Every structure is written in structure tokens, then in C-alpha cells.
Amino acid sequence: MTLRYRKILLGVTGSIAAYKACELVRLLVQDGAEVQVVMSPAAEQFVGAMTFEALSRKPVRTALFDREVEMAMSHIELARWADAVVIAPASANCLARLAMGLADDLLTTLCLATRAPVVIAPAMNTAMWENPATQAHVHALVERGVQVVSPAVGEQACGETGPGRLPDPEYLRAVIEDLGTDRALQGIHAIVTAGPTREPIDPARFISNFSTGRMGCALADALLERGARVTLIHGPIDIPPSSDADCVAVTTAAEMLEETLKRSEDCQLLVANAAVADWRPCAPTDRKTKKAQEVRTLELEPTPDILATLGQQASRPYLVGFAAETEDLEENARAKLRAKNVDLMVANRIGPNHGFGDAETTLEVVDADSVTRLGPDSKNTLARQLVDHITARLSPASSVVDFLHAARRTTHSG
Ligand code: CTP
């Protein structure tokens, strides 16, 4: 599982345990999450905002009515931004105000305004925790779907022993990691191809394209989040792929084909996102061609088509291809869907104002008789939406895994 790119809104309220939230931020950021800290005024009595700012690399939000900050990202936008809202530590006062549905400061307002899962880790004196008032508030919050992490038992800062301690940051990190994740692809082995390939001309030169591999890496992350085992077969890329994926680095189309075929036997889903070079020099040389040789033409031959090769196999995984197009996206994608015998084709526009490296893009997901438009959005968000789309297509019924294991696709589904 991965926390990469997860947007965590971390509320910190007035408790001596606020110092542990610093370590929690460090762990989340280390795992690649984006963390926005929101402190209650009481929390600032325990830990300085600067500590959280240094650890999260973002300004801490504290006030509901800060016009300057609200202009940049309003509290409603912030509530929408979050993939999860976590309050750790949550004081007795915070629990009571949330249970009442108050919205008189930034944190409580965000909790009302968000549709993301909310997790609360209370920390307080044992008597306060055991007080029927606090227990009633906890009960009310749990009833409403809030996940409450039970406080740990032990010696407290006030000298008492009992429940009330904030659990270890490492434990809280694990709770957040598992949060709201639909592990619908548990037990599935997915192969993702990503990035460009390079086809050598001589030891110094090659043919390639502008692919960055970002979409492929985002897809690998989204599949991992859904519980799949992921093999990422990638060409030369600059971004570090997720360490949770089984990564295989290749250079040429021929190597990508070889590695994909080798691993496709026990695979139920192939997402072919790589921008495989279509042509390669017929006779790459071992020695560098000198300028003085005045080579004016380069003889090329087609590279093997990885997706089409898989599409021809009698027993094949569910196949998802990508089509980078400058025009007629749907038609071109559908033509490729049929020609390569794949189940879904995802078209994206390239051209003078749209490139491989764009941070935001739009996708058209095409099957034999329908098209679904996703975006415009970031590649990470689109990757998650696309994986949800694929998951739903794999099995409209509940058990995706059973479906996939039973039906490595033996016929043309398009
Ligand atoms: N693909 C592949 N092997 C190739 C070329 C493409 O597996 N040698 C896969 C890509 O990973 C992608 C899909 O085929 O999933 C479509 O790639 P694209 O480059 O858009 O299409 P081409 O078949 O190369 O056609 P054209 O370049 O003419 O649009």
C-alpha cells in the first residue's frame, strides 16, 4: 500500500500529545503524502506552527476568517482537496464540538464541509475520556461514520494511568494508510508498461519520444492502492517509481515485449501505457557514426507491437491500451481497440498545446460501443478514476477477483 500523493488534512487540537503529531507528519510526508496541518488555537499552546510548517512544507492553517489565506484556497476548497481528514490528537472539547456539529472555527467547519473519510484519535486525561459526556460524543460520531481510534492505555502526563494516550505515530500512519481504500483488486496481478522506449542508432544516438512515464507510475500507484500486485515495466524515466511495485527497467521495444511476455502468464490485467517507439533503425551500429560520413537517410523497421501481440494470445489478460492522438480521438481509439483486440482504449490528446508532460489532462475511455470522458484533472486523480473505471468494467458484480481468476479472457471482448 502506498500513501504517495494522498492528500491528508491533519487537524491538531489542544493536548499535550500534540508533539506526537509532529512525528506523524514526518512519517506521512516521508511516505509521499501531501499533508496540510490545521491547528486549533489551543494546539498552538503546545507546539509552534513553525514546527509543522517545516515538516509538512506547507503553511499551517489556523483561522477561519483569514481573508488572504481564504483567497488562495477557501475552507470549502480545502475540505474538497482532502482525501482524508485526520484529527490527532483530538481533545475532549474538540470531540464535543464535532458531536454538536458546530462550525465556529476552521477545523470543525472543515469536518462539516468534507465528504472525505474522517478519523479522530482522541487524547486526554483518563477521567475525561471515561466521562459519560465524552463517551456519548464518541458514540454519536461513530454512528455518523467517523472512525475513532481508541486511545492507548498507559501512564499519562498528568500522572494518572489508564486509557487516554495518543497511540504511536507509526500506528496512526498505518490507520491512515488503510483508510477508505477499496481493495477491490486484492489478489490481482497487474502489469503496467510506462515511459518511452529508446531504439539505438549507434552507441551515442537513439530514436525515442517525449513520454515522461508519469501517467504509468500514477496508474501503478492507483492499482496498488486498490490492492493489486503490480509489475511496472518501464523505459527510461526520470521519476522514481513506487517502491511497492515490482519494477523492471528496459530500454527498447523488443526488451519491453520480452519482459511483458515473460510475466504475462500469471497476470490478469495489462495496462499498456508505454509510448513504445513505432520504428527502429534496421542496422544499429556498434561504433559511433561520424559526422563526416554524412548519413542522410536512416533505414527503419517497425518495432514489435506489444499490445497487439498480447491481443492475439488465446488466453490473455484484460487489456487496456492508450492512444495518444492529435485528432479524432474516439474514432482513432476505437480503430486501435479493434485492430489490437483489446478491451479498453484510453485516448488522450497531444499536439501544439497538449503534450506528454502536461500536469493536467483529459482522457476518453473507449470500448466497443461507448465513450467515457474523464478530467480535466491531474494525472494522479485521473489514474485513480481510470482504475475505478477498469475495476467496474472487469466485474459489474461484487467479486472482481473471482471474476478475473475465472475468466482470463479467452475470446475477443470488443
Ligand atoms: N503499443 C505497443 N507496442 C508498440 C506500439 C504501441 O504495445 N510497438 C501500445 C501502446 O502502449 C498503446 C497502444 O499500443 O497502449 C497504442 O499506441 P499508439 O502509439 O497510440 O498507437 P500505434 O499503434 O503506435 O499507432 P499510431 O502511432 O499510428 O497512432
XYZ file of C-alpha atoms and ligand atoms in Angstrom:
443
model
C 0.000 0.000 0.000
C 1.125 3.468 -0.666
C 0.488 6.934 0.728
C 2.061 8.566 -2.313
C 0.115 11.647 -3.415
C -2.604 11.101 -0.775
C -3.869 14.462 0.472
C -4.194 14.371 4.236
C -5.706 17.212 6.183
C -4.324 16.824 9.696
C -6.130 18.648 12.486
C -4.176 19.175 15.692
C -6.040 20.275 18.833
C -5.063 21.275 22.364
C -3.458 18.310 24.079
C -0.040 17.594 25.480
C 0.126 14.807 22.860
C 0.299 17.445 20.080
C 4.064 16.842 19.929
C 3.382 13.314 18.611
C 1.540 14.848 15.641
C 4.908 16.259 14.507
C 6.269 12.740 14.107
C 3.052 11.692 12.348
C 3.505 14.491 9.789
C 7.105 13.411 9.256
C 6.064 9.793 8.616
C 3.260 10.762 6.224
C 5.461 13.136 4.232
C 8.228 10.539 4.133
C 5.735 8.127 2.531
C 4.895 10.667 -0.156
C 1.615 12.081 1.228
C 0.735 15.767 0.977
C -0.117 16.992 4.460
C -1.988 20.193 5.285
C -1.933 20.896 9.014
C -4.813 22.814 10.613
C -4.212 23.814 14.240
C -6.790 24.868 16.787
C -5.822 27.939 18.848
C -5.336 25.667 21.903
C -2.918 23.434 19.953
C -0.626 26.417 19.461
C -0.139 26.494 23.239
C 1.598 23.108 22.967
C 3.521 23.117 19.640
C 4.553 26.017 17.420
C 3.099 26.225 13.916
C 6.625 26.588 12.536
C 7.481 23.024 13.500
C 4.562 21.707 11.452
C 5.366 24.060 8.593
C 8.927 22.796 8.401
C 7.787 19.160 8.468
C 4.830 19.481 6.076
C 6.462 22.110 3.840
C 3.143 23.977 3.789
C 1.841 26.960 5.769
C -0.292 25.843 8.703
C -3.944 26.976 8.593
C -5.392 28.226 11.853
C -8.115 30.820 11.271
C -11.491 30.555 9.584
C -11.651 34.225 8.725
C -8.210 34.927 7.271
C -9.053 36.802 4.068
C -5.637 36.473 2.497
C -5.384 32.730 3.001
C -9.033 32.189 2.056
C -8.381 33.942 -1.273
C -5.668 31.391 -2.098
C -7.693 28.320 -1.065
C -11.032 28.747 0.649
C -12.003 26.455 3.509
C -14.537 24.777 1.209
C -11.823 24.113 -1.393
C -9.611 22.788 1.382
C -12.404 20.450 2.537
C -12.738 19.189 -1.068
C -8.967 18.913 -1.512
C -8.556 16.373 1.279
C -8.593 12.619 0.568
C -8.873 12.134 4.327
C -9.330 14.326 7.402
C -7.458 13.140 10.465
C -7.586 14.806 13.887
C -4.717 13.702 16.094
C -4.752 14.459 18.928
C -8.452 15.265 19.338
C -9.196 16.911 22.699
C -12.404 16.339 24.707
C -13.507 19.819 23.704
C -12.938 19.017 20.021
C -14.974 15.767 20.288
C -17.853 17.642 21.931
C -17.884 20.373 19.301
C -17.754 17.879 16.441
C -20.548 15.826 18.008
C -22.658 19.001 18.221
C -21.952 19.794 14.566
C -20.517 23.215 15.421
C -18.761 25.188 12.719
C -17.299 28.118 14.600
C -13.641 27.539 13.824
C -11.677 26.276 10.830
C -11.280 22.640 11.876
C -14.906 21.979 12.833
C -16.066 23.772 9.681
C -13.802 21.603 7.547
C -15.153 18.460 9.196
C -18.704 19.510 8.285
C -17.763 20.527 4.763
C -15.713 17.490 3.752
C -17.002 14.380 2.024
C -13.704 12.579 2.717
C -13.422 9.966 5.470
C -12.782 11.479 8.917
C -10.559 9.784 11.508
C -10.268 11.024 15.055
C -7.606 9.979 17.535
C -8.678 11.289 20.963
C -6.082 12.017 23.649
C -6.966 13.275 27.100
C -6.889 12.574 30.811
C -8.424 9.175 31.694
C -11.280 10.648 33.723
C -12.177 13.000 30.904
C -12.141 10.095 28.416
C -14.319 7.933 30.658
C -16.771 10.733 31.434
C -20.225 9.792 30.070
C -20.390 13.109 28.221
C -17.233 12.295 26.233
C -18.379 8.714 25.655
C -21.744 9.981 24.335
C -19.929 12.280 21.895
C -17.709 9.449 20.694
C -20.764 7.248 20.236
C -22.546 9.949 18.224
C -19.529 10.441 15.969
C -19.079 6.708 15.346
C -22.808 6.482 14.492
C -22.213 9.135 11.831
C -19.411 7.166 10.217
C -16.422 8.882 11.826
C -13.602 6.431 12.548
C -12.457 6.846 16.145
C -9.072 5.365 17.039
C -9.233 4.147 20.631
C -6.741 5.879 22.887
C -3.855 3.791 24.176
C -3.685 2.718 27.811
C -0.731 3.755 29.952
C 0.821 6.390 32.146
C -0.295 9.902 31.310
C 1.390 13.283 31.505
C -0.953 14.193 34.417
C 0.314 11.202 36.432
C -2.796 9.017 36.088
C -2.704 5.597 34.448
C -5.446 4.379 32.105
C -6.859 4.995 28.638
C -6.266 8.428 27.145
C -2.843 8.350 25.487
C -2.494 9.153 21.792
C -1.394 5.946 20.010
C 2.091 5.880 18.477
C 2.501 7.900 15.278
C 3.549 4.717 13.415
C 0.225 3.097 14.362
C -1.718 6.189 13.272
C 0.195 6.215 9.981
C -0.946 2.621 9.340
C -4.584 3.526 10.145
C -4.426 6.396 7.632
C -2.849 4.161 5.017
C -5.752 1.717 5.192
C -8.344 4.441 5.209
C -11.222 4.415 2.773
C -9.351 2.101 0.491
C -11.426 -0.200 -1.553
C -9.172 -3.243 -2.017
C -11.263 -4.483 -4.936
C -8.187 -5.684 -6.832
C -6.694 -7.723 -3.983
C -5.246 -10.928 -5.448
C -4.904 -9.482 -8.953
C -1.555 -9.268 -10.698
C -1.462 -6.223 -12.978
C 1.307 -5.315 -15.407
C 1.721 -1.657 -16.298
C 4.037 -0.577 -19.114
C 5.249 3.008 -18.815
C 7.505 5.642 -20.303
C 9.173 5.768 -23.702
C 11.400 3.192 -25.341
C 14.727 4.044 -26.956
C 15.797 2.458 -30.206
C 19.549 2.801 -30.759
C 21.057 4.189 -33.932
C 24.605 3.839 -32.654
C 26.171 3.929 -29.149
C 25.568 7.702 -28.935
C 22.158 8.200 -30.560
C 18.679 6.820 -30.417
C 15.066 7.285 -31.590
C 12.562 7.976 -28.817
C 9.623 10.235 -27.871
C 8.531 12.772 -25.245
C 6.832 10.361 -22.819
C 7.730 11.052 -19.155
C 6.246 7.900 -17.596
C 4.250 9.966 -15.094
C 0.875 8.552 -16.079
C 2.205 4.983 -15.975
C 3.649 5.492 -12.489
C 0.375 7.093 -11.319
C -1.527 4.087 -12.685
C 0.792 1.708 -10.851
C 0.143 3.659 -7.624
C -3.635 3.624 -8.160
C -3.614 -0.138 -8.790
C -1.506 -0.693 -5.659
C -3.999 1.393 -3.671
C -6.765 -0.936 -4.840
C -4.773 -3.898 -3.558
C -3.343 -5.267 -6.818
C 0.157 -6.709 -7.092
C 1.828 -4.541 -9.698
C 4.702 -5.154 -12.085
C 5.838 -1.902 -13.669
C 7.825 -2.436 -16.871
C 9.233 0.946 -17.779
C 11.503 2.558 -20.297
C 13.988 5.327 -19.365
C 12.155 7.699 -16.982
C 13.328 10.376 -14.551
C 10.711 9.995 -11.829
C 11.216 7.314 -9.182
C 8.523 4.631 -9.493
C 6.756 3.335 -6.391
C 8.912 1.005 -4.338
C 5.805 -1.132 -3.715
C 5.700 -2.153 -7.384
C 7.946 -4.837 -8.838
C 9.898 -2.598 -11.228
C 11.610 -3.812 -14.390
C 13.685 -1.266 -16.303
C 14.039 -1.783 -20.057
C 15.317 0.303 -22.941
C 13.975 -0.975 -26.257
C 10.574 -2.137 -27.518
C 11.987 -5.632 -28.020
C 13.092 -5.787 -24.360
C 9.706 -4.453 -23.217
C 7.954 -7.163 -25.232
C 10.213 -9.881 -23.851
C 9.734 -8.803 -20.216
C 5.967 -8.380 -20.673
C 5.517 -11.820 -22.250
C 7.664 -13.422 -19.556
C 5.411 -12.012 -16.819
C 2.016 -12.089 -18.535
C 1.384 -15.784 -17.785
C 0.077 -15.156 -14.266
C -1.298 -11.697 -14.964
C -4.994 -10.804 -15.123
C -4.708 -7.160 -16.219
C -2.309 -5.392 -18.579
C -2.349 -1.610 -18.751
C -0.175 -0.675 -21.737
C 0.639 2.946 -21.065
C 4.146 2.935 -22.564
C 4.778 5.157 -25.559
C 6.582 2.419 -27.445
C 8.671 3.710 -30.348
C 6.995 2.515 -33.542
C 10.196 2.342 -35.591
C 13.772 1.310 -35.013
C 16.904 1.507 -37.129
C 17.322 -1.685 -39.204
C 21.027 -1.888 -38.521
C 22.227 -0.105 -35.374
C 25.998 0.160 -35.397
C 28.415 -0.706 -32.592
C 30.647 2.208 -33.496
C 29.641 5.849 -33.479
C 28.761 7.176 -36.916
C 30.956 10.222 -37.588
C 29.510 13.467 -38.888
C 31.898 13.317 -41.792
C 30.192 10.149 -43.016
C 27.240 12.370 -43.992
C 24.496 9.860 -43.367
C 21.347 11.398 -44.895
C 18.923 8.502 -44.563
C 18.253 6.053 -41.800
C 16.642 2.742 -42.690
C 13.900 1.877 -40.235
C 11.798 -1.178 -39.492
C 8.695 -1.438 -37.286
C 9.155 -2.457 -33.661
C 7.093 -5.377 -32.335
C 3.653 -4.265 -31.149
C 3.444 -5.420 -27.528
C -0.265 -4.795 -27.046
C -1.253 -6.393 -30.355
C 0.924 -9.416 -29.557
C -0.898 -9.909 -26.237
C -4.217 -9.296 -28.031
C -3.550 -12.289 -30.281
C -2.951 -14.738 -27.462
C -5.620 -17.381 -26.988
C -5.688 -16.827 -23.232
C -4.947 -13.263 -22.388
C -5.336 -10.797 -19.541
C -7.854 -7.946 -19.631
C -6.137 -5.461 -21.941
C -6.157 -1.689 -21.616
C -4.328 0.344 -24.253
C -3.563 4.032 -24.598
C -3.811 6.100 -27.748
C -2.008 9.410 -27.993
C -3.819 11.274 -30.745
C -3.769 14.743 -32.294
C -7.346 14.477 -33.682
C -10.486 12.296 -33.919
C -9.740 10.771 -30.531
C -12.757 8.488 -30.223
C -12.640 7.143 -33.780
C -8.888 6.553 -33.726
C -9.048 4.906 -30.320
C -11.880 2.605 -31.408
C -9.973 1.635 -34.556
C -6.963 0.700 -32.406
C -9.215 -1.174 -29.983
C -10.401 -3.411 -32.824
C -7.050 -3.694 -34.594
C -5.194 -4.734 -31.440
C -8.071 -6.771 -29.981
C -8.097 -5.035 -26.594
C -10.879 -4.409 -24.090
C -10.486 -0.685 -23.378
C -8.616 2.055 -25.176
C -7.805 5.307 -23.382
C -7.266 8.252 -25.702
C -5.516 11.457 -24.780
C -4.840 14.470 -26.911
C -1.353 15.510 -27.890
C -0.495 18.466 -30.078
C 0.859 22.007 -30.023
C -0.954 22.891 -26.781
C -1.074 19.422 -25.250
C 1.972 17.358 -24.557
C 3.145 14.188 -22.882
C 4.451 16.138 -19.888
C 1.279 18.141 -19.108
C 0.394 18.153 -15.407
C -3.362 18.170 -16.211
C -5.042 16.271 -18.987
C -8.328 14.809 -20.229
C -8.951 11.167 -21.118
C -11.528 9.497 -23.343
C -12.075 5.897 -22.326
C -13.407 3.986 -25.307
C -14.797 0.478 -25.584
C -16.648 -1.199 -28.461
C -19.752 0.945 -28.154
C -19.323 3.686 -25.544
C -17.044 6.514 -24.519
C -16.466 7.998 -21.059
C -14.702 11.327 -20.611
C -12.523 11.841 -17.525
C -10.986 15.160 -16.434
C -9.514 17.628 -16.962
C -7.578 16.722 -13.848
C -4.140 15.816 -12.566
C -2.619 12.559 -13.762
C -2.825 11.096 -10.260
C -6.548 11.799 -9.946
C -7.227 10.564 -13.476
C -5.238 7.402 -12.791
C -7.447 6.649 -9.777
C -10.615 7.357 -11.776
C -9.393 5.171 -14.593
C -8.557 2.299 -12.246
C -12.068 2.609 -10.764
C -13.478 2.524 -14.293
C -11.431 -0.567 -15.173
C -12.437 -2.249 -11.907
C -16.121 -1.634 -12.618
C -15.735 -2.937 -16.183
C -13.973 -6.059 -15.004
C -16.893 -7.043 -12.864
C -20.188 -5.255 -12.533
C -20.919 -7.735 -9.756
C -19.154 -7.551 -6.428
C -16.328 -10.042 -6.666
C -13.823 -8.727 -9.151
C -11.192 -11.164 -8.048
C -13.265 -14.293 -8.595
C -14.360 -12.984 -11.947
C -10.836 -12.310 -13.080
C -9.388 -15.575 -11.919
C -12.206 -17.496 -13.554
C -12.069 -15.611 -16.790
C -8.644 -14.852 -18.095
C -10.165 -13.685 -21.280
C -10.252 -16.367 -23.903
C -12.260 -14.542 -26.544
C -12.259 -11.185 -28.225
C -14.358 -8.963 -25.996
C -14.541 -5.932 -28.272
N 1.905 -0.145 -28.344
C 2.620 -1.293 -28.119
N 3.684 -1.592 -28.935
C 4.018 -0.779 -29.948
C 3.287 0.410 -30.170
C 2.233 0.701 -29.355
O 2.317 -2.043 -27.195
N 5.049 -1.086 -30.720
C 0.767 0.121 -27.469
C 0.921 1.378 -26.626
O 1.488 1.056 -25.362
C -0.517 1.865 -26.500
C -1.177 1.408 -27.777
O -0.339 0.366 -28.295
O -1.191 1.240 -25.430
C -1.367 2.449 -28.841
O -0.153 3.131 -29.057
P -0.091 4.341 -30.092
O 1.329 4.781 -30.223
O -1.126 5.367 -29.764
O -0.593 3.660 -31.402
P 0.148 2.952 -32.549
O -0.353 1.559 -32.646
O 1.618 3.117 -32.411
O -0.403 3.766 -33.798
P -0.062 5.263 -34.325
O 1.297 5.621 -33.769
O -0.067 5.112 -35.805
O -1.152 6.160 -33.828
